[in-house]
XYZ file of C-alpha atoms in Angstrom:
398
model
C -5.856 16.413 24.624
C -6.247 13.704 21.983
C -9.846 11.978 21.986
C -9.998 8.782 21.296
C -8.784 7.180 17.635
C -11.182 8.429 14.704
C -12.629 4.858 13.942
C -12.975 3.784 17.584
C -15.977 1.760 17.584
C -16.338 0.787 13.984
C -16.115 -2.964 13.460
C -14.207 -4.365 10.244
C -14.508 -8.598 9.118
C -11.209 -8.818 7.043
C -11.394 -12.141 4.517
C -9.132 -11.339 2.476
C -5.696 -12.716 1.835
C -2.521 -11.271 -0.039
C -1.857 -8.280 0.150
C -4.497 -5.484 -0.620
C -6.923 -6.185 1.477
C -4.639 -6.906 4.479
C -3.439 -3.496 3.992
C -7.018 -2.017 4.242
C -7.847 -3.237 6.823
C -4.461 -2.770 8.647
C -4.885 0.964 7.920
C -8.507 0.912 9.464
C -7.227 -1.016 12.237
C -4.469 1.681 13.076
C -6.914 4.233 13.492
C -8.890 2.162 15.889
C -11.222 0.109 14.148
C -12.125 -3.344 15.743
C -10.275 -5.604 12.844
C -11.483 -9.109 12.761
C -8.914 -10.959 10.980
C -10.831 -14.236 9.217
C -8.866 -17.085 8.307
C -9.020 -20.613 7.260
C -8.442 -22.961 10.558
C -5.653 -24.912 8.819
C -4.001 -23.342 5.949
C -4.857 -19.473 7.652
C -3.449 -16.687 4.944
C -0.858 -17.132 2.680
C 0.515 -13.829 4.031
C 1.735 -16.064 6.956
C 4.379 -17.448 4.537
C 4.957 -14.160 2.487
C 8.580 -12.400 2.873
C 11.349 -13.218 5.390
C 11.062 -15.065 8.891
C 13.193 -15.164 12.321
C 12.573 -17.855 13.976
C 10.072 -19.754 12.380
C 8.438 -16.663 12.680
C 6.815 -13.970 9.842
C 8.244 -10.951 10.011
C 5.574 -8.934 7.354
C 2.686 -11.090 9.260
C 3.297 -8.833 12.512
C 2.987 -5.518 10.334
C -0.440 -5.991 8.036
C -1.962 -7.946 10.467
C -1.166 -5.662 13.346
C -4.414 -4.362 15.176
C -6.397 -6.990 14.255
C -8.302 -9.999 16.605
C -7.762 -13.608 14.763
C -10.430 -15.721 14.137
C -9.846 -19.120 12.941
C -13.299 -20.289 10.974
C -14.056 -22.685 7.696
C -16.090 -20.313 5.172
C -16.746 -23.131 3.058
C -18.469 -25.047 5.590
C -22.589 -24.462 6.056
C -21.876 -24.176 9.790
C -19.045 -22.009 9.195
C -21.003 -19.721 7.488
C -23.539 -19.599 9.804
C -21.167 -18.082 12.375
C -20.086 -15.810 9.759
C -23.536 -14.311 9.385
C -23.884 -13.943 12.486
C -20.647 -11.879 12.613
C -21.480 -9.964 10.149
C -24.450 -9.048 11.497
C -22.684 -7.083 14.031
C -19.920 -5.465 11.268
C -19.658 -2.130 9.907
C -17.633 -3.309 7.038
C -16.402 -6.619 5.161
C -13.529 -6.857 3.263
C -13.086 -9.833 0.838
C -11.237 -11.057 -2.094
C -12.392 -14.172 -3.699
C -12.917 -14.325 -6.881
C -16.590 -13.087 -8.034
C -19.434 -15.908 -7.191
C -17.331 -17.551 -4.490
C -18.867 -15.542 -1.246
C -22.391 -16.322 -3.209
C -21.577 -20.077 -4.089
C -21.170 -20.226 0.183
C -23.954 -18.473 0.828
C -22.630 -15.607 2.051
C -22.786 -13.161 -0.983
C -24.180 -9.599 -0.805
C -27.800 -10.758 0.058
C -27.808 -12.767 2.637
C -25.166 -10.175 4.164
C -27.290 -7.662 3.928
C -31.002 -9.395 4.493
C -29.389 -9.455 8.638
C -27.664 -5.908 8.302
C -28.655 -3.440 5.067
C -26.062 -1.053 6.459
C -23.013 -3.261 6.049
C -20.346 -1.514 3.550
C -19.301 -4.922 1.852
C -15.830 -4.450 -0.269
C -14.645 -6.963 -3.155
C -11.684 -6.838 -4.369
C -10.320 -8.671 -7.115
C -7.732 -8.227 -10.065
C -9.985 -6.915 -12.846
C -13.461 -6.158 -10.915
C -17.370 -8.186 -10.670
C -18.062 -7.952 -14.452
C -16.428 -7.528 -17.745
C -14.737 -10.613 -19.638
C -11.928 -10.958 -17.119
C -13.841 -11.298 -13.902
C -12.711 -14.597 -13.424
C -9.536 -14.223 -13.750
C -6.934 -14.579 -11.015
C -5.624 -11.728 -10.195
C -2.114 -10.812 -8.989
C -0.487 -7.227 -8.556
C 2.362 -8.394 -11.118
C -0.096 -9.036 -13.636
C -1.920 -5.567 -13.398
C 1.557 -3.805 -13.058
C 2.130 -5.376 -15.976
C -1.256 -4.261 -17.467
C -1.887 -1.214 -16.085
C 1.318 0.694 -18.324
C 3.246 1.072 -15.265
C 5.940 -1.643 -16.545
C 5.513 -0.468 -19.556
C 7.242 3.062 -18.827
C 9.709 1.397 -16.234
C 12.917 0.493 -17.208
C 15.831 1.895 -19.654
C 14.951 2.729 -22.840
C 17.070 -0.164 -24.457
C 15.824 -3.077 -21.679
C 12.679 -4.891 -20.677
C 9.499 -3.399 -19.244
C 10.275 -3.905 -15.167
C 7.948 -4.670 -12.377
C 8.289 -3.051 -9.136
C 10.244 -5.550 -6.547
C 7.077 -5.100 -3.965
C 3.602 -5.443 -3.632
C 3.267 -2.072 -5.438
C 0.143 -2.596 -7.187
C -1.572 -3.987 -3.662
C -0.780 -1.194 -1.793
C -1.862 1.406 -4.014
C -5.055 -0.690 -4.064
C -5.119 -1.253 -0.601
C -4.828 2.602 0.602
C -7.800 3.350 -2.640
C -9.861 0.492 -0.789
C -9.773 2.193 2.442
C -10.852 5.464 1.173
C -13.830 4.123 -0.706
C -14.400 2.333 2.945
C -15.244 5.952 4.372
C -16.963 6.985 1.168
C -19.006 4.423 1.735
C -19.163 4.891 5.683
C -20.376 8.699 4.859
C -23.305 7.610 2.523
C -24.255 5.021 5.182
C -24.504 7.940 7.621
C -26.325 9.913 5.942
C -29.041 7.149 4.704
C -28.551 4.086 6.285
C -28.103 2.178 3.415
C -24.670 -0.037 2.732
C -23.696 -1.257 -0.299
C -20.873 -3.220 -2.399
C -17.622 -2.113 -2.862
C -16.219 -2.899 -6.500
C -12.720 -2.392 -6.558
C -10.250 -4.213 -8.745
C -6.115 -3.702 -8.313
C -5.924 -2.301 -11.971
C -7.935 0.938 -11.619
C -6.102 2.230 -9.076
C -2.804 1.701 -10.358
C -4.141 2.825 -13.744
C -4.611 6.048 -12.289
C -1.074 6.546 -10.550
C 0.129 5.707 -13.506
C -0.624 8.949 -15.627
C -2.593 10.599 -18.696
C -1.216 7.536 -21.078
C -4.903 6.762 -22.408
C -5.508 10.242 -22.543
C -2.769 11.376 -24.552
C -2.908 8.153 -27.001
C -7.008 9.247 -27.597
C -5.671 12.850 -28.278
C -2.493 12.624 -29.678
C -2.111 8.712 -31.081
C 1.061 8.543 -29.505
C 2.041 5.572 -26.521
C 5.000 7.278 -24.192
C 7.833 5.179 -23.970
C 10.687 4.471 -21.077
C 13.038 6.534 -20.503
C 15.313 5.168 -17.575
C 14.736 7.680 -14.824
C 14.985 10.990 -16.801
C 11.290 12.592 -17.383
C 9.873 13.451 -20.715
C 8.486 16.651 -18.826
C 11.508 18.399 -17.119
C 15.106 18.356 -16.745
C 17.446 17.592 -14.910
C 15.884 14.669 -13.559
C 17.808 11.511 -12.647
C 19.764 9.418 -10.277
C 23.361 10.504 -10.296
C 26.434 8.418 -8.540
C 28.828 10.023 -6.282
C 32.665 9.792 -5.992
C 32.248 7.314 -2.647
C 29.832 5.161 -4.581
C 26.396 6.412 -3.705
C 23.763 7.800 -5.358
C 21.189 10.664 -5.280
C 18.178 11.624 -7.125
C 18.094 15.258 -8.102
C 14.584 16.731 -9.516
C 13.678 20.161 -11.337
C 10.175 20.571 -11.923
C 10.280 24.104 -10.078
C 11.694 26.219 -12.902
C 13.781 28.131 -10.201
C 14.896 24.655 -8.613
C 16.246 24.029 -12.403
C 18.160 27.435 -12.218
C 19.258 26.771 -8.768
C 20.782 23.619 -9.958
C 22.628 25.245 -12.648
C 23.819 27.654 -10.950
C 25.307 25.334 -8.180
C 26.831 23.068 -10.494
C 28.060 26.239 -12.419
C 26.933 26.456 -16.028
C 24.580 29.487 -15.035
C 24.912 30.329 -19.199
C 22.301 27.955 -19.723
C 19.521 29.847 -17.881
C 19.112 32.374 -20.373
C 18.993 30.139 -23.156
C 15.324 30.528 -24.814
C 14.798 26.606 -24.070
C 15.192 26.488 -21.026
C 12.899 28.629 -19.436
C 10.265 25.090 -19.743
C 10.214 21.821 -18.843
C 10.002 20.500 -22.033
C 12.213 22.645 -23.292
C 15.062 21.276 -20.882
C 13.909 17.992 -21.481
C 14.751 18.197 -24.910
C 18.544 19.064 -23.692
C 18.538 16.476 -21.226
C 21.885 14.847 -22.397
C 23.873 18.469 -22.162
C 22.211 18.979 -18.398
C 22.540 15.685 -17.510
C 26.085 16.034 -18.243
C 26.447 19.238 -16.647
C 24.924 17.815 -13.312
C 26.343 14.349 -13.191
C 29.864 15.610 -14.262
C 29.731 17.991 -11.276
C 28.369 15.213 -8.707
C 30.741 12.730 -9.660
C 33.308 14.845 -8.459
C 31.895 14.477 -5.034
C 30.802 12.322 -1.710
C 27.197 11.550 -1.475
C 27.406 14.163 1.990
C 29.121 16.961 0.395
C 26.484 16.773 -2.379
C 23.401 16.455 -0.514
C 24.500 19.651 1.570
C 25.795 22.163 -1.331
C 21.767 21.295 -2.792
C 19.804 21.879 0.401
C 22.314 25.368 0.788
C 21.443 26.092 -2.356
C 17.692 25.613 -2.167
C 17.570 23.018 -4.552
C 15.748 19.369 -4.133
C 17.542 16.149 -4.065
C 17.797 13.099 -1.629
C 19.324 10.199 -1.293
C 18.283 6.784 -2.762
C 18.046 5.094 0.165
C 18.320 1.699 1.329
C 16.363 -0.028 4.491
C 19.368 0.499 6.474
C 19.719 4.169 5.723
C 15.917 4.680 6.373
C 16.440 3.276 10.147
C 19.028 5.436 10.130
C 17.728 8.913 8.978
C 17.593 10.956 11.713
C 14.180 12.624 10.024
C 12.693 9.447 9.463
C 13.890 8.934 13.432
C 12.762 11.648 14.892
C 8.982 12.165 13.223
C 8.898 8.386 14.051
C 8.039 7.219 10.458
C 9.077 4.450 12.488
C 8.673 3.180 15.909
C 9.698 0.207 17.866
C 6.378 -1.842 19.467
C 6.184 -4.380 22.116
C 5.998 -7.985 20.290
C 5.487 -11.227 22.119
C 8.087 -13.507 19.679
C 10.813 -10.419 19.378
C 10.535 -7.675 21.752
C 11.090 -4.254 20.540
C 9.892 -4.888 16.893
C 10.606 -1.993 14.042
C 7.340 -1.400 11.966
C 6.557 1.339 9.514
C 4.256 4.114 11.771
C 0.654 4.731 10.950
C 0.618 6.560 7.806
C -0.571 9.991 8.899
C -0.354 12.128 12.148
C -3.691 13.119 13.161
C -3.484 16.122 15.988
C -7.508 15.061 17.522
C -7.815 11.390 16.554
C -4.612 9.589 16.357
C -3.634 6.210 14.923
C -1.910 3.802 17.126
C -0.072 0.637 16.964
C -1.912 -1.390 19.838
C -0.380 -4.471 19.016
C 1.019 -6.708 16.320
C 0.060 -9.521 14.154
C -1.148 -12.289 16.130
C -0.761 -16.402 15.672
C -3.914 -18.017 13.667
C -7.210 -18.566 15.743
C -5.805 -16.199 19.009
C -9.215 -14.466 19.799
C -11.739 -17.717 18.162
C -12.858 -17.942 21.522
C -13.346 -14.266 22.634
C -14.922 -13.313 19.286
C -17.371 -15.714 19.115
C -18.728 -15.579 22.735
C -18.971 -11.431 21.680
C -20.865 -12.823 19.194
C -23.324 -14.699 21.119
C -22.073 -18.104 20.638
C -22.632 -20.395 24.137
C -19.545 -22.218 24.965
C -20.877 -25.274 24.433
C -21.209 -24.606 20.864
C -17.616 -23.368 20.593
C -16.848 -26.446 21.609
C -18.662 -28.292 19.309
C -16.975 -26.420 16.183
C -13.945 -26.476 17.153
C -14.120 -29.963 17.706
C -15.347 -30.706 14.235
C -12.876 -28.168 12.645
C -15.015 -25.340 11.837
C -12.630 -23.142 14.411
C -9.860 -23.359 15.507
């Protein structure tokens, strides 16, 4: 029998805004942390406005803020942050992402935080990290996509770099941040002490992005795009069918690549000296590419999909958001699942992330309006009703 979820108990302040840190904390909050979503009492996050809407009503909003209590409270104000010291107090972790000094400039920064609770794991996040000569920057995903090589290396060899049509650089970020949350969480167990966070949305997508810097150092060379075809194996590309659609076929098995040729018959090739590497079929990629697209072509997206998985060889389908609702893989394992929503009813949302057979994740419910649990949070939090009142009155809370 399950137990209960594997962060039950562990209480999370989320200040941030778009998009990184929302998707933290939304991944802490699906595995049953207590998410505390912090927002101005007026404007509230700009993620409220980010992507489509039904209704008058956010669509994204219900996903990364899923799992997480609302609180509507004024930072900037004395009083405000008076209340959020004294929520703090009672936090496991903070999540933020001003840019460096502002938290400090309210008097909220790392000491005071941790002068009323030396265990709190306090994350920052920001474009380009606390130090270093762009600090102060602003920070966007599209500029570190830009930055970090992945544009760079995107795109056909003849066109402009090309940035990722989503928040790609966030979310990379945003799943890093909540594995340096339990890093953190694990030292704090073992010694009490908390500590700051310093994570910036270019490391991680630095990372993703491959040996670049390591190969320039070694070799003085900068790789360059390349459309979709890989400098390190071959065949590897998107290929269009006879009905129109389109499938992504990759070899960087050596018996996948001799599986391939084999289906799409040129087995002759296999023996060549070349092409018993990656790079060695990479260097050949026009003649395979041929070879593979010429014999796809010739076919519907169905009949090739199912001659490669008979064969043993890997391809898929690029898919749109109408074929992943569709999928009956994606379906069944319940990548995703229709939850109970207040505005829409049975609402369609991506699943938690992983399957975990002792300590499951759950959806418990979805993103909430701005300042829904002021009230309840605070009085957790000590605050006499009276003085609930009073702020909300003079626009501290909402």
């Amino acid at each position: 029998m399950a137990s209960a979820a594997a962060l039950d108990g562990l209480r999370v302040l989320d200040v941030s805004t778009i998009l990184a840190g929302p998707f933290c904390c939304q991944i802490l909050g699906d595995f049953g942390a207590d998410v505390i979503k912090i927002e101005h009492p007026r404007n509230g996050d700009n993620m409220r406005g980010h992507g489509r809407s039904k209704n008058g009503v956010p669509l994204w909003w219900k996903e990364i803020s899923r799992n997480k209590r609302t609180v509507a409270l004024d930072l900037k104000d004395e009083r405000g942050g008076e209340v959020f010291r004294a929520l703090a107090k009672t936090a496991d972790v903070v999540v933020e992402n001003f840019r460096p000094g502002t938290l400090e400039r309210w008097g909220i920064g790392p000491d005071a935080l941790f002068a009323e609770n030396p265990g709190l794991v306090l994350v920052r996040l920001t474009g380009f990290g606390q130090t270093g000569p762009y600090a102060g920057r602003a920070g966007f995903g599209t500029l570190v996509e830009a930055m970090s090589g992945f544009a760079s290396l995107t795109g056909q060899p003849d066109g402009p770099p090309t940035l990722p049509a989503f928040g790609l650089a966030d979310s990379i970020c945003g799943i890093a941040a909540s594995s340096a949350v339990m890093m953190a969480l694990r030292h704090r167990d073992r010694t009490g002490e908390g500590q700051v966070v310093d994570m910036s949305l270019l490391e991680p997508i630095m990372a993703a992005v491959g040996p670049g810097p390591t190969i320039y150092q070694q070799l003085g060379e900068v790789e360059q795009r390349h459309g979709n075809r890989s400098t390190n194996n071959a065949p590897r590309n998107t290929y269009r069918t006879s009905d129109g659609g389109w499938v992504a076929v990759s070899t960087s098995a050596q018996r996948i690549a001799e599986r391939v040729l084999e289906l799409v018959g040129h087995p002759e090739v296999i023996s060549e000296p070349w092409f018993a590497t990656g790079g060695g079929r990479a260097a050949h990629v026009d003649l395979l590419d041929d070879y593979v697209g010429s014999w796809i072509a010739q076919r519907s997206r169905d009949e090739v999909i199912n001659a490669f998985t008979e064969a043993g060889a890997a391809i898929a389908a690029v898919y749109d958001a109408r074929d992943l609702v569709e999928d009956p893989h994606v379906r069944e394992t319940q990548m995703l699942l229709e939850v109970d929503d207040a505005d829409f009813g049975p609402l369609l949302q991506h699943n938690v992330m992983w399957r975990m057979s002792a300590s499951p994740g759950a959806i418990r419910f979805t993103g909430r309006g701005l300042g829904e649990d002021t009230d309840e949070v605070l009085t957790e939090a000590g605050l006499e009703a009276g003085r609930i009142a009073e702020l909300k009155e003079s626009g501290i809370i909402r």
